[in-house]
Amino acid sequence: MALKDDLTPMPTERGQICLCAQFAFVRNLEGMPFPDRMSDAARRRRSKEVIKRLQACALNFLDLTDELEAFNTHLHVMLLTAPESRLPGYALLYLAKPEGVEAPLWCEVMGANHLAFSVIASARQLSPADYDRLAEQLQRFVDRLEPVLNFARTEQLGYLTRQLTLTGSGFRLRVWLHLAGLMHFDHLRELENAANFSELRIDTNNDTGTQTPPGALCILFNGRSLRYNAVEETRTLQRFLGSIIRQERNARERVLVEEPYVLLDIVSRLQATLRVALMITPDELSDCLSDFHLAWDLGVISPKHRPRSLPPMMTALTFDDNHLSEPICRDLLERAYLPEAVRSFPPWFKAAARATWMRNNLDFSLSRDFKRRAMR
Amino acid sequence: MKCEICHKNEAETVLFRDKPGKGREELYVCRACAEREEAFGQERGIQVAAMEFSPDELPPGVNPGLPPGGDDEGWSPPKPPPEALNELGKMFGQLSSLLSEAGGNPDEARCPKCGQALEEIRASGLMGCPKCYEVFREAIAPLLAELNDCTAFGGTFGVAKQASGRERLQALKAELAEAIKREDYATAKRLKAEFEALKRSLGGAEGAPGGNYGA
């Protein structure tokens, strides 16, 4: 079966910055250890039991577990539990039209917690008013399952989860943001501080702890779940998001007006990489896509010579080593001229596949007006 | 309890070794020793059978652990007689309470249901099972306060669970009486405040059915 990926950014102001959002409720069942404290056999058995109980609620979940390999490159699936973190017994269910919820619903069984219900909405679906509504709809959906599933909870602490950071409402709202402008002016640290002040967190998706996340991709999420309910948390995040989008927009305009030569340098380097790179790492690909999106958003790319559509910024995740499969690489490299050593060594042929994909999809030239202005 | 082979690590599992001509031998061992025995026991002419503790049967303070390799499909030994386990459970329970009376390290405390150690929770922020929240209630309160700036849930529940609220009220009452009995007035004060708060919240919900808990 095929599922539609609709996480492509829209050529709108908001869509270029706010890429997508994930609303998730985590729940555990009373009286059993969390998944990673179970033996593999017990986890598999419990997983089957839970799926049966969900089906008893007359929910027509589509079980994608047996086809997980095929769905690893699906953008929605990539935002869920990563393949290397899936334990035996992990199951992924999909509900195209959940009752009372406007968007398709994903249900992970025996991930980090017993159950995680997620709705992933693209930029296209997310007007400010939609946030509250989606959070509320999803909460109602999950609440309806409670009498059947008997979730673990206490009056004092709310819903009990494996992570102490989720205990309480068990709710997490994540928003993926492309913040190339703020990163260029080195404002991510300030942004992080401001988020902390608003009881929110920013994940710069960077293990080294520096303020340069690959591809300027950051994740904004609610850091606390004990004090408030899901809708209150969503409102706080939504307010803060509005201010991030304004600041990012200002920063981008500032690059274009005050430092056009810097932008010219960024885009020219991208063109050079596209021409000569044989192999590209996942982080480099993210950076290239980020530069391309920034240039597209600011009208630097010539309308006469540009790709037919804007490749989704999130595509960088598809080309992550965790998700890039051998058949996809072989397919991409079918007609590429490469040394045999590269073709026979997986880390290299994966890197070569990224470079080939980038060359095929990001071919463009610069707008003449912009070039003239930058060189003035 | 220390491993009976290496005498260094905590025992996580019990091994049943069938030595020809010498009958059956029980050993409480750590996971590393259990794996070694399983791998090389046969070569030495010793038949090794092993089992993991069922978490429900565990005495407090003993880590059940997971079977070697993390998959109990390859770890399916014969079951020991249940009466032997009961006896052992009683012995461990007595030993554990003696140790705690002697001032054992609270960081080494483990959840009797899943075996998660308090030290692991402090390091990772990850709990092992819902029971851990009850067992380590006092120890995790500062962690929750640091993460959330509060220690009590301020949100709403999907459906009312009044029965568990009343049970909690009864448990608090018993804990309060116990604290007063041993003259631990600081704990008693905290328990009383918690008791009053819970009583108020339950009373409100009874007055307005579904009011506080309706989603």
Coordinates of C-alpha atoms in Angstrom, one line a residue:
Chain A
M1 CA 0.0 0.0 0.0
A2 CA 1.1 3.6 -0.5
L3 CA 0.6 6.5 1.9
K4 CA 0.7 10.1 0.8
D5 CA 3.5 12.2 2.2
D6 CA 2.1 15.7 2.6
L7 CA 4.9 17.3 4.5
T8 CA 6.1 19.4 1.5
P9 CA 6.5 23.0 2.6
M10 CA 4.1 25.4 0.9
P11 CA 5.4 28.5 -0.9
T12 CA 3.8 30.6 1.9
E13 CA 5.6 32.7 4.5
R14 CA 4.6 30.4 7.3
G15 CA 5.1 27.1 5.4
Q16 CA 8.7 27.9 4.6
I17 CA 9.6 28.2 8.3
C18 CA 7.2 25.9 10.1
L19 CA 7.5 22.6 8.3
C20 CA 5.3 20.3 10.3
A21 CA 3.9 19.5 13.7
Q22 CA 3.4 16.3 15.7
F23 CA 0.8 16.0 18.4
A24 CA 1.4 13.0 20.6
F25 CA -0.2 11.4 23.6
V26 CA 1.7 8.7 25.4
R27 CA -0.1 6.2 27.6
N28 CA 0.9 3.1 29.5
L29 CA -1.2 0.2 30.8
E30 CA -1.8 -0.5 34.4
G31 CA 0.2 -3.2 36.1
M32 CA 2.9 -4.0 33.5
P33 CA 6.5 -2.9 33.2
F34 CA 7.4 -0.3 30.5
P35 CA 8.5 -2.0 27.2
D36 CA 12.3 -1.9 27.7
R37 CA 12.0 -3.7 31.1
M38 CA 10.0 -6.6 29.5
S39 CA 11.6 -9.7 27.9
D40 CA 11.3 -9.9 24.2
A41 CA 8.7 -12.7 24.3
A42 CA 6.6 -10.8 26.9
R43 CA 6.7 -7.6 24.9
R44 CA 5.6 -9.5 21.7
R45 CA 2.8 -11.1 23.6
R46 CA 1.6 -7.9 25.2
S47 CA 1.8 -6.1 21.9
K48 CA -0.6 -8.6 20.4
E49 CA -2.9 -8.3 23.3
V50 CA -3.0 -4.5 23.1
I51 CA -3.7 -4.6 19.4
K52 CA -6.6 -7.0 20.0
R53 CA -8.0 -4.6 22.7
L54 CA -7.7 -1.6 20.3
Q55 CA -9.5 -3.6 17.6
A56 CA -12.2 -4.5 20.1
C57 CA -12.9 -0.7 20.3
A58 CA -14.1 -1.1 16.6
L59 CA -11.1 0.9 15.4
N60 CA -10.1 -0.1 11.9
F61 CA -6.4 0.3 12.4
L62 CA -4.2 -0.7 9.5
D63 CA -1.3 -2.8 10.9
L64 CA 1.9 -1.7 9.1
T65 CA 4.2 -3.7 11.3
D66 CA 5.0 -6.4 8.7
E67 CA 5.8 -3.8 6.1
L68 CA 7.9 -1.4 8.4
E69 CA 10.9 -1.7 6.1
A70 CA 9.0 -0.4 3.2
F71 CA 7.7 2.6 5.3
N72 CA 11.0 3.6 6.7
T73 CA 11.4 6.3 4.1
H74 CA 7.9 7.7 4.6
L75 CA 8.3 11.1 6.1
H76 CA 5.6 10.6 8.8
V77 CA 7.1 7.3 9.9
M78 CA 10.5 9.0 10.2
L79 CA 9.1 11.3 12.8
L80 CA 8.1 8.3 15.0
T81 CA 10.4 5.8 16.7
A82 CA 13.6 5.5 14.8
P83 CA 14.3 2.0 13.3
E84 CA 17.3 1.4 15.5
S85 CA 15.3 2.1 18.7
R86 CA 12.4 -0.2 17.8
L87 CA 12.3 -3.2 20.2
P88 CA 11.0 -6.6 19.3
G89 CA 7.2 -6.5 19.6
Y90 CA 7.0 -2.9 18.3
A91 CA 3.9 -2.4 16.2
L92 CA 2.9 0.5 14.0
L93 CA -0.8 1.1 13.3
Y94 CA -2.4 3.6 11.0
L95 CA -5.9 5.0 11.1
A96 CA -6.7 7.0 8.0
K97 CA -10.0 8.5 9.3
P98 CA -10.1 8.4 13.0
E99 CA -13.5 9.4 14.5
G100 CA -13.5 13.0 15.6
V101 CA -10.0 13.8 14.4
E102 CA -9.3 15.7 11.2
A103 CA -6.0 14.2 10.4
P104 CA -4.8 10.6 10.0
L105 CA -3.6 9.0 13.2
W106 CA -0.5 6.9 14.0
C107 CA -0.5 4.5 16.9
E108 CA 2.8 3.0 18.1
V109 CA 2.5 -0.1 20.3
M110 CA 5.5 -1.0 22.6
G111 CA 7.7 1.8 21.5
A112 CA 9.3 3.6 24.5
N113 CA 5.9 3.5 26.2
H114 CA 3.1 1.0 25.8
L115 CA 1.1 3.3 23.5
A116 CA 1.8 6.5 21.7
F117 CA -0.9 8.1 19.6
S118 CA 0.3 10.7 17.1
V119 CA -1.2 13.1 14.6
I120 CA 1.3 14.6 12.2
A121 CA 0.1 17.7 10.3
S122 CA 1.9 19.5 7.5
A123 CA 2.4 23.2 7.3
R124 CA -0.5 23.4 4.9
Q125 CA -2.9 22.2 7.6
L126 CA -1.6 24.4 10.3
S127 CA -3.2 27.8 10.8
P128 CA -2.8 29.1 14.4
A129 CA -6.4 28.1 15.2
D130 CA -5.8 24.5 14.1
Y131 CA -3.3 23.8 16.9
D132 CA -5.8 23.9 19.7
R133 CA -8.4 22.0 17.7
L134 CA -6.1 19.1 16.8
A135 CA -4.8 18.8 20.4
E136 CA -8.3 18.7 21.7
Q137 CA -9.5 16.3 19.1
L138 CA -6.7 13.9 19.7
Q139 CA -7.1 14.1 23.5
R140 CA -10.8 13.2 23.2
F141 CA -9.9 10.3 20.9
V142 CA -7.4 8.9 23.5
D143 CA -9.8 9.5 26.4
R144 CA -12.4 7.4 24.7
L145 CA -10.0 4.5 24.8
E146 CA -9.4 4.7 28.6
P147 CA -12.2 2.6 29.9
V148 CA -11.1 -0.3 27.6
L149 CA -7.4 0.0 28.0
N150 CA -7.1 1.0 31.7
F151 CA -4.2 3.5 31.5
A152 CA -1.7 3.7 34.4
R153 CA -2.2 6.9 36.3
T154 CA -2.4 8.4 39.8
E155 CA -4.4 11.3 41.2
Q156 CA -1.2 13.0 42.3
L157 CA 1.0 12.6 39.1
G158 CA -1.5 12.1 36.3
Y159 CA -0.6 9.6 33.5
L160 CA 2.5 7.6 34.3
T161 CA 5.1 7.4 31.5
R162 CA 8.5 5.9 31.1
Q163 CA 10.0 9.4 30.8
L164 CA 9.7 11.7 33.9
T165 CA 9.5 14.6 31.5
L166 CA 6.2 13.3 30.1
T167 CA 4.5 12.3 33.3
G168 CA 1.3 14.2 33.8
S169 CA -0.6 14.8 30.6
G170 CA 1.6 12.5 28.6
F171 CA 1.3 15.1 25.9
R172 CA 4.1 16.2 23.6
L173 CA 3.7 18.8 20.8
R174 CA 6.7 19.0 18.5
V175 CA 7.1 21.5 15.7
W176 CA 9.9 21.2 13.1
L177 CA 11.3 24.6 12.1
H178 CA 13.7 25.7 9.5
L179 CA 15.6 28.6 11.1
A180 CA 18.3 29.5 8.5
G181 CA 18.0 33.3 9.2
L182 CA 18.3 33.1 13.0
M183 CA 21.1 30.6 12.7
H184 CA 23.0 32.9 10.3
F185 CA 22.9 35.7 12.8
D186 CA 23.8 33.3 15.6
H187 CA 20.6 33.9 17.5
L188 CA 19.7 30.3 18.4
R189 CA 21.1 30.5 21.9
E190 CA 18.9 33.5 22.6
L191 CA 16.0 31.6 21.1
E192 CA 16.7 28.7 23.4
N193 CA 16.8 30.9 26.5
A194 CA 13.5 32.6 25.5
A195 CA 11.9 29.1 24.9
N196 CA 13.1 28.0 28.4
F197 CA 11.5 31.1 29.9
S198 CA 8.2 30.2 28.3
E199 CA 8.5 26.6 29.6
L200 CA 9.3 25.3 26.2
R201 CA 12.4 23.6 24.8
I202 CA 14.3 23.7 21.5
D203 CA 16.1 20.7 20.3
T204 CA 18.9 21.7 17.9
N205 CA 19.3 18.1 16.9
N206 CA 23.0 18.3 17.3
D207 CA 25.0 15.9 19.4
T208 CA 28.0 18.2 19.6
G209 CA 26.0 20.8 21.4
T210 CA 27.0 23.6 19.1
Q211 CA 24.5 26.2 17.9
T212 CA 24.6 25.0 14.2
P213 CA 22.0 22.3 13.8
P214 CA 22.4 20.5 10.5
G215 CA 20.2 22.1 7.9
A216 CA 19.1 24.8 10.4
L217 CA 16.4 22.3 11.4
C218 CA 15.2 22.7 15.0
I219 CA 12.4 21.1 17.0
L220 CA 10.3 23.2 19.3
F221 CA 8.4 21.2 21.9
N222 CA 6.6 21.6 25.3
G223 CA 9.1 20.8 28.0
R224 CA 6.6 20.3 30.9
S225 CA 3.6 18.1 31.1
L226 CA 2.8 17.9 34.8
R227 CA 1.4 21.3 35.5
Y228 CA -1.0 21.9 32.5
N229 CA -3.3 20.0 30.3
A230 CA -2.6 19.5 26.6
V231 CA -4.7 22.4 25.3
E232 CA -3.0 24.9 27.7
E233 CA 0.4 23.6 26.6
T234 CA -0.6 23.9 23.0
R235 CA -1.6 27.5 23.4
T236 CA 1.7 28.4 25.1
L237 CA 3.6 26.8 22.3
Q238 CA 1.5 28.4 19.6
R239 CA 2.0 31.9 21.0
F240 CA 5.7 31.4 21.1
L241 CA 5.7 29.9 17.6
G242 CA 4.1 33.1 16.2
S243 CA 7.0 35.1 17.6
I244 CA 9.7 32.7 16.2
I245 CA 8.2 33.0 12.7
R246 CA 8.2 36.8 12.9
Q247 CA 11.8 36.8 14.0
E248 CA 13.0 34.3 11.4
R249 CA 11.2 36.3 8.7
N250 CA 13.0 39.5 9.8
A251 CA 16.3 37.7 9.9
R252 CA 15.9 36.4 6.4
E253 CA 14.9 39.8 5.0
R254 CA 17.9 41.3 6.8
V255 CA 20.3 38.8 5.0
L256 CA 18.7 39.8 1.6
V257 CA 18.8 43.5 2.2
E258 CA 21.9 44.0 4.3
E259 CA 24.2 41.2 3.2
P260 CA 23.3 40.1 -0.3
Y261 CA 26.9 39.2 -1.0
V262 CA 26.8 36.7 1.9
L263 CA 23.7 35.2 0.3
L264 CA 25.4 35.1 -3.1
D265 CA 28.3 33.3 -1.5
I266 CA 26.1 30.8 0.2
V267 CA 24.2 30.0 -3.0
S268 CA 27.3 29.9 -5.2
R269 CA 28.9 27.4 -2.9
L270 CA 25.8 25.3 -3.1
Q271 CA 26.1 25.4 -6.9
A272 CA 29.7 24.4 -6.8
T273 CA 28.9 21.5 -4.4
L274 CA 26.2 20.3 -6.8
R275 CA 28.6 20.3 -9.7
V276 CA 31.6 18.5 -8.1
A277 CA 30.5 16.5 -5.1
L278 CA 30.8 12.7 -5.5
M279 CA 29.8 11.8 -2.0
I280 CA 27.8 13.7 0.6
T281 CA 27.1 13.0 4.3
P282 CA 23.6 13.4 5.7
D283 CA 24.5 16.6 7.5
E284 CA 25.9 18.1 4.3
L285 CA 22.8 17.2 2.5
S286 CA 20.7 18.9 5.2
D287 CA 22.9 22.0 4.9
C288 CA 22.5 22.1 1.1
L289 CA 18.8 21.7 1.3
S290 CA 18.6 24.5 3.9
D291 CA 20.6 26.9 1.6
F292 CA 18.4 26.0 -1.3
H293 CA 15.2 26.7 0.6
L294 CA 16.6 30.0 1.9
A295 CA 17.5 31.0 -1.7
W296 CA 14.1 29.9 -3.0
D297 CA 12.2 31.7 -0.2
L298 CA 14.1 35.0 -0.8
G299 CA 13.5 34.9 -4.6
V300 CA 17.2 34.5 -5.3
I301 CA 16.7 31.5 -7.7
S302 CA 15.8 32.3 -11.4
P303 CA 12.2 31.4 -12.2
K304 CA 13.4 30.3 -15.6
H305 CA 15.8 27.7 -14.4
R306 CA 14.8 26.0 -11.2
P307 CA 13.4 22.6 -10.2
R308 CA 9.7 22.1 -11.0
S309 CA 8.9 21.8 -7.3
L310 CA 10.5 22.6 -4.0
P311 CA 12.0 19.5 -2.5
P312 CA 10.7 19.1 1.0
M313 CA 13.2 20.4 3.6
M314 CA 12.4 17.2 5.6
T315 CA 13.8 15.1 2.7
A316 CA 17.1 15.4 4.5
L317 CA 15.7 12.9 7.0
T318 CA 15.0 10.4 4.2
F319 CA 18.7 10.4 3.4
D320 CA 19.7 9.7 6.9
D321 CA 21.7 6.5 7.2
N322 CA 19.0 5.0 9.4
H323 CA 16.4 5.3 6.6
L324 CA 18.4 5.1 3.4
S325 CA 18.1 1.5 2.1
E326 CA 20.3 -0.3 -0.3
P327 CA 17.8 -0.8 -3.1
I328 CA 17.1 3.0 -3.1
C329 CA 20.9 3.7 -3.4
R330 CA 21.3 1.1 -6.2
D331 CA 18.4 2.6 -8.0
L332 CA 19.8 6.1 -7.7
L333 CA 23.3 5.1 -8.8
E334 CA 22.2 3.0 -11.7
R335 CA 23.5 5.3 -14.4
A336 CA 26.1 7.2 -12.3
Y337 CA 29.7 6.9 -13.3
L338 CA 31.5 5.9 -10.1
P339 CA 34.7 4.0 -9.2
E340 CA 34.1 0.4 -8.3
A341 CA 35.4 0.9 -4.8
V342 CA 32.6 3.3 -4.1
R343 CA 29.9 1.0 -5.6
S344 CA 31.0 -1.9 -3.4
F345 CA 31.3 -0.2 0.0
P346 CA 28.0 0.6 1.7
P347 CA 29.0 3.9 3.5
W348 CA 30.4 5.2 0.3
F349 CA 27.6 4.2 -2.0
K350 CA 25.1 5.7 0.4
A351 CA 27.0 9.0 0.3
A352 CA 27.3 8.8 -3.5
A353 CA 23.5 8.2 -3.7
R354 CA 22.9 11.4 -1.7
A355 CA 25.1 13.4 -4.0
T356 CA 23.4 11.9 -7.1
W357 CA 20.0 12.7 -5.7
M358 CA 21.0 16.2 -5.0
R359 CA 22.5 16.8 -8.4
N360 CA 19.3 15.4 -10.1
N361 CA 16.9 17.4 -8.0
L362 CA 18.4 20.8 -7.1
D363 CA 19.6 22.0 -10.5
F364 CA 19.1 25.8 -10.7
S365 CA 20.6 29.2 -11.7
L366 CA 20.6 32.5 -9.9
S367 CA 18.3 35.4 -10.7
R368 CA 20.1 38.0 -12.8
D369 CA 18.7 40.9 -10.7
F370 CA 19.9 39.4 -7.5
K371 CA 23.4 38.8 -8.9
R372 CA 23.6 42.5 -10.0
R373 CA 22.4 43.7 -6.6
A374 CA 24.8 41.5 -4.7
M375 CA 27.8 42.5 -6.8
R376 CA 27.1 46.3 -6.6
Chain B
M1 CA 23.0 -10.1 47.3
K2 CA 26.4 -10.6 45.6
C3 CA 27.0 -13.1 42.9
E4 CA 28.1 -16.5 44.3
I5 CA 30.6 -17.0 41.5
C6 CA 32.5 -13.8 41.1
H7 CA 31.5 -12.2 44.5
K8 CA 31.6 -8.8 42.9
N9 CA 28.4 -8.0 41.0
E10 CA 24.8 -8.0 42.3
A11 CA 23.1 -11.4 41.7
E12 CA 20.4 -11.1 39.1
T13 CA 19.5 -14.6 38.3
V14 CA 19.5 -18.1 39.8
L15 CA 21.2 -21.0 38.0
F16 CA 20.4 -24.7 38.5
R17 CA 23.5 -26.8 37.7
D18 CA 23.0 -30.5 37.4
K19 CA 26.3 -32.1 38.3
P20 CA 26.4 -35.8 37.5
G21 CA 26.4 -37.8 40.7
K22 CA 26.2 -34.8 42.9
G23 CA 22.6 -33.8 42.5
R24 CA 21.2 -30.3 41.8
E25 CA 23.0 -27.1 42.9
E26 CA 21.5 -23.7 43.1
L27 CA 23.6 -20.6 42.6
Y28 CA 22.6 -16.9 42.7
V29 CA 24.7 -15.2 40.1
C30 CA 25.2 -12.0 38.1
R31 CA 24.2 -11.8 34.4
A32 CA 27.9 -12.1 33.2
C33 CA 28.5 -15.2 35.2
A34 CA 25.2 -16.7 34.1
E35 CA 26.1 -16.1 30.4
R36 CA 29.5 -17.7 31.0
E37 CA 28.0 -20.7 32.7
E38 CA 25.5 -21.1 29.9
A39 CA 28.1 -20.9 27.2
F40 CA 30.8 -23.0 28.7
G41 CA 29.1 -25.2 31.3
Q42 CA 28.3 -28.0 28.9
E43 CA 31.9 -28.2 27.7
R44 CA 33.0 -28.8 31.3
G45 CA 30.5 -31.7 31.5
I46 CA 28.0 -29.6 33.6
Q47 CA 24.5 -29.3 32.5
V48 CA 23.3 -25.8 33.2
A49 CA 19.8 -24.8 33.6
A50 CA 18.7 -21.3 34.5
M51 CA 15.7 -19.2 35.0
E52 CA 14.9 -15.6 35.5
F53 CA 13.0 -14.4 38.5
S54 CA 9.4 -13.5 37.8
P55 CA 9.1 -9.8 38.8
D56 CA 6.0 -10.6 40.9
E57 CA 7.9 -13.2 42.9
L58 CA 10.9 -11.1 43.6
P59 CA 11.7 -10.1 47.2
P60 CA 12.5 -6.4 47.6
G61 CA 16.0 -5.3 46.8
V62 CA 16.8 -8.0 44.3
N63 CA 17.1 -7.2 40.6
P64 CA 15.3 -9.6 38.4
G65 CA 17.3 -8.5 35.3
L66 CA 16.6 -9.8 31.8
P67 CA 17.7 -13.1 30.5
P68 CA 21.1 -13.1 28.7
G69 CA 20.7 -11.9 25.1
G70 CA 17.5 -10.1 26.0
D71 CA 15.3 -12.8 24.6
D72 CA 13.8 -15.4 26.7
E73 CA 13.0 -17.6 23.8
G74 CA 16.6 -18.8 23.8
W75 CA 16.5 -18.9 27.6
S76 CA 13.9 -21.5 28.5
P77 CA 15.1 -23.7 31.4
P78 CA 13.0 -26.0 33.4
K79 CA 11.1 -24.4 36.2
P80 CA 12.2 -25.0 39.8
P81 CA 9.6 -26.2 42.3
P82 CA 7.4 -23.2 43.5
E83 CA 7.8 -24.0 47.2
A84 CA 11.6 -23.6 46.8
L85 CA 11.0 -20.1 45.4
N86 CA 8.7 -19.2 48.1
E87 CA 11.2 -20.2 50.7
L88 CA 13.9 -18.3 48.9
G89 CA 11.7 -15.2 48.6
K90 CA 11.0 -15.2 52.4
M91 CA 14.8 -15.5 53.1
F92 CA 15.6 -12.7 50.7
G93 CA 12.8 -10.5 52.2
Q94 CA 14.2 -11.0 55.7
L95 CA 17.7 -10.3 54.5
S96 CA 16.7 -7.2 52.7
S97 CA 14.8 -5.8 55.7
L98 CA 17.8 -6.5 57.9
L99 CA 20.1 -4.7 55.4
S100 CA 17.8 -1.7 55.2
E101 CA 17.6 -1.5 59.0
A102 CA 21.4 -1.6 59.1
G103 CA 21.4 1.6 57.0
G104 CA 21.8 0.3 53.4
N105 CA 22.4 2.8 50.6
P106 CA 19.0 4.1 49.4
D107 CA 20.5 4.7 45.9
E108 CA 20.8 0.9 45.6
A109 CA 17.1 0.4 46.2
R110 CA 15.3 -1.3 43.4
C111 CA 11.7 -1.5 42.3
P112 CA 10.3 -4.9 43.4
K113 CA 8.2 -5.1 40.3
C114 CA 10.7 -4.4 37.5
G115 CA 14.1 -4.2 39.2
Q116 CA 14.8 -0.6 38.1
A117 CA 17.4 1.0 40.4
L118 CA 16.9 4.4 41.9
E119 CA 20.4 5.3 40.7
E120 CA 19.4 4.5 37.1
I121 CA 16.3 6.6 37.4
R122 CA 18.3 9.6 38.7
A123 CA 20.9 9.2 35.9
S124 CA 18.5 8.7 33.0
G125 CA 15.2 10.1 34.1
L126 CA 13.6 6.9 32.9
M127 CA 11.2 4.8 35.0
G128 CA 10.9 1.0 34.8
C129 CA 7.2 0.5 35.5
P130 CA 4.2 2.3 37.0
K131 CA 5.0 0.8 40.3
C132 CA 8.4 2.6 40.4
Y133 CA 6.4 5.9 40.9
E134 CA 5.0 4.5 44.1
V135 CA 8.2 2.9 45.3
F136 CA 10.4 5.9 44.7
R137 CA 7.7 8.5 45.4
E138 CA 9.8 10.6 47.7
A139 CA 13.0 10.2 45.8
I140 CA 11.6 11.4 42.5
A141 CA 9.6 14.3 43.9
P142 CA 12.6 16.7 43.7
L143 CA 13.3 15.5 40.1
L144 CA 9.7 16.2 39.1
A145 CA 9.8 19.6 40.9
E146 CA 13.0 20.5 39.0
L147 CA 11.5 19.5 35.7
N148 CA 8.1 21.0 36.1
D149 CA 8.2 23.5 38.9
C150 CA 5.5 21.6 40.6
T151 CA 5.0 18.1 42.0
A152 CA 1.3 17.6 41.5
F153 CA -0.7 17.0 38.3
G154 CA -2.6 20.1 37.3
G155 CA -4.3 18.8 34.2
T156 CA -7.5 16.7 33.7
F157 CA -8.2 13.0 33.3
G158 CA -10.2 11.5 30.5
V159 CA -12.6 9.5 32.8
A160 CA -13.0 9.6 36.5
K161 CA -11.1 7.0 38.5
Q162 CA -12.6 7.8 41.9
A163 CA -12.0 4.3 43.3
S164 CA -8.3 4.7 43.0
G165 CA -8.5 8.2 44.5
R166 CA -10.3 6.7 47.6
E167 CA -7.8 3.9 47.8
R168 CA -5.0 6.5 47.8
L169 CA -6.8 8.4 50.5
Q170 CA -6.9 5.3 52.7
A171 CA -3.2 4.6 52.0
L172 CA -2.3 8.2 52.9
K173 CA -4.3 7.9 56.2
A174 CA -2.4 4.8 57.1
E175 CA 1.0 6.4 56.1
L176 CA 0.1 9.4 58.2
A177 CA -0.7 7.3 61.3
E178 CA 2.5 5.4 60.8
A179 CA 4.6 8.6 60.5
I180 CA 3.0 10.0 63.7
K181 CA 3.7 6.7 65.5
R182 CA 7.4 6.9 64.7
E183 CA 7.4 10.7 65.5
D184 CA 8.5 11.7 62.0
Y185 CA 6.6 15.0 62.1
A186 CA 8.1 16.5 58.9
T187 CA 6.8 13.5 56.9
A188 CA 3.5 13.6 58.8
K189 CA 3.0 17.3 57.9
R190 CA 3.6 16.6 54.2
L191 CA 1.3 13.6 54.2
K192 CA -1.4 15.6 56.0
A193 CA -1.3 18.4 53.4
E194 CA -1.4 15.8 50.6
F195 CA -4.3 14.0 52.3
E196 CA -6.3 17.3 52.7
A197 CA -5.7 18.3 49.1
L198 CA -6.8 14.9 47.8
K199 CA -9.8 14.9 50.0
R200 CA -10.8 18.3 48.7
S201 CA -10.3 17.3 45.0
L202 CA -12.3 14.1 45.5
G203 CA -15.1 16.0 47.3
G204 CA -15.3 18.5 44.4
A205 CA -15.6 15.8 41.8
E206 CA -18.3 14.0 43.8
G207 CA -20.3 17.3 44.0
A208 CA -20.1 17.8 40.2
P209 CA -20.0 14.4 38.5
G210 CA -17.5 14.5 35.6
G211 CA -16.9 18.2 36.2
N212 CA -13.2 18.1 37.0
Y213 CA -12.5 15.1 35.1
G214 CA -14.4 15.5 31.9
A215 CA -12.2 15.9 28.8

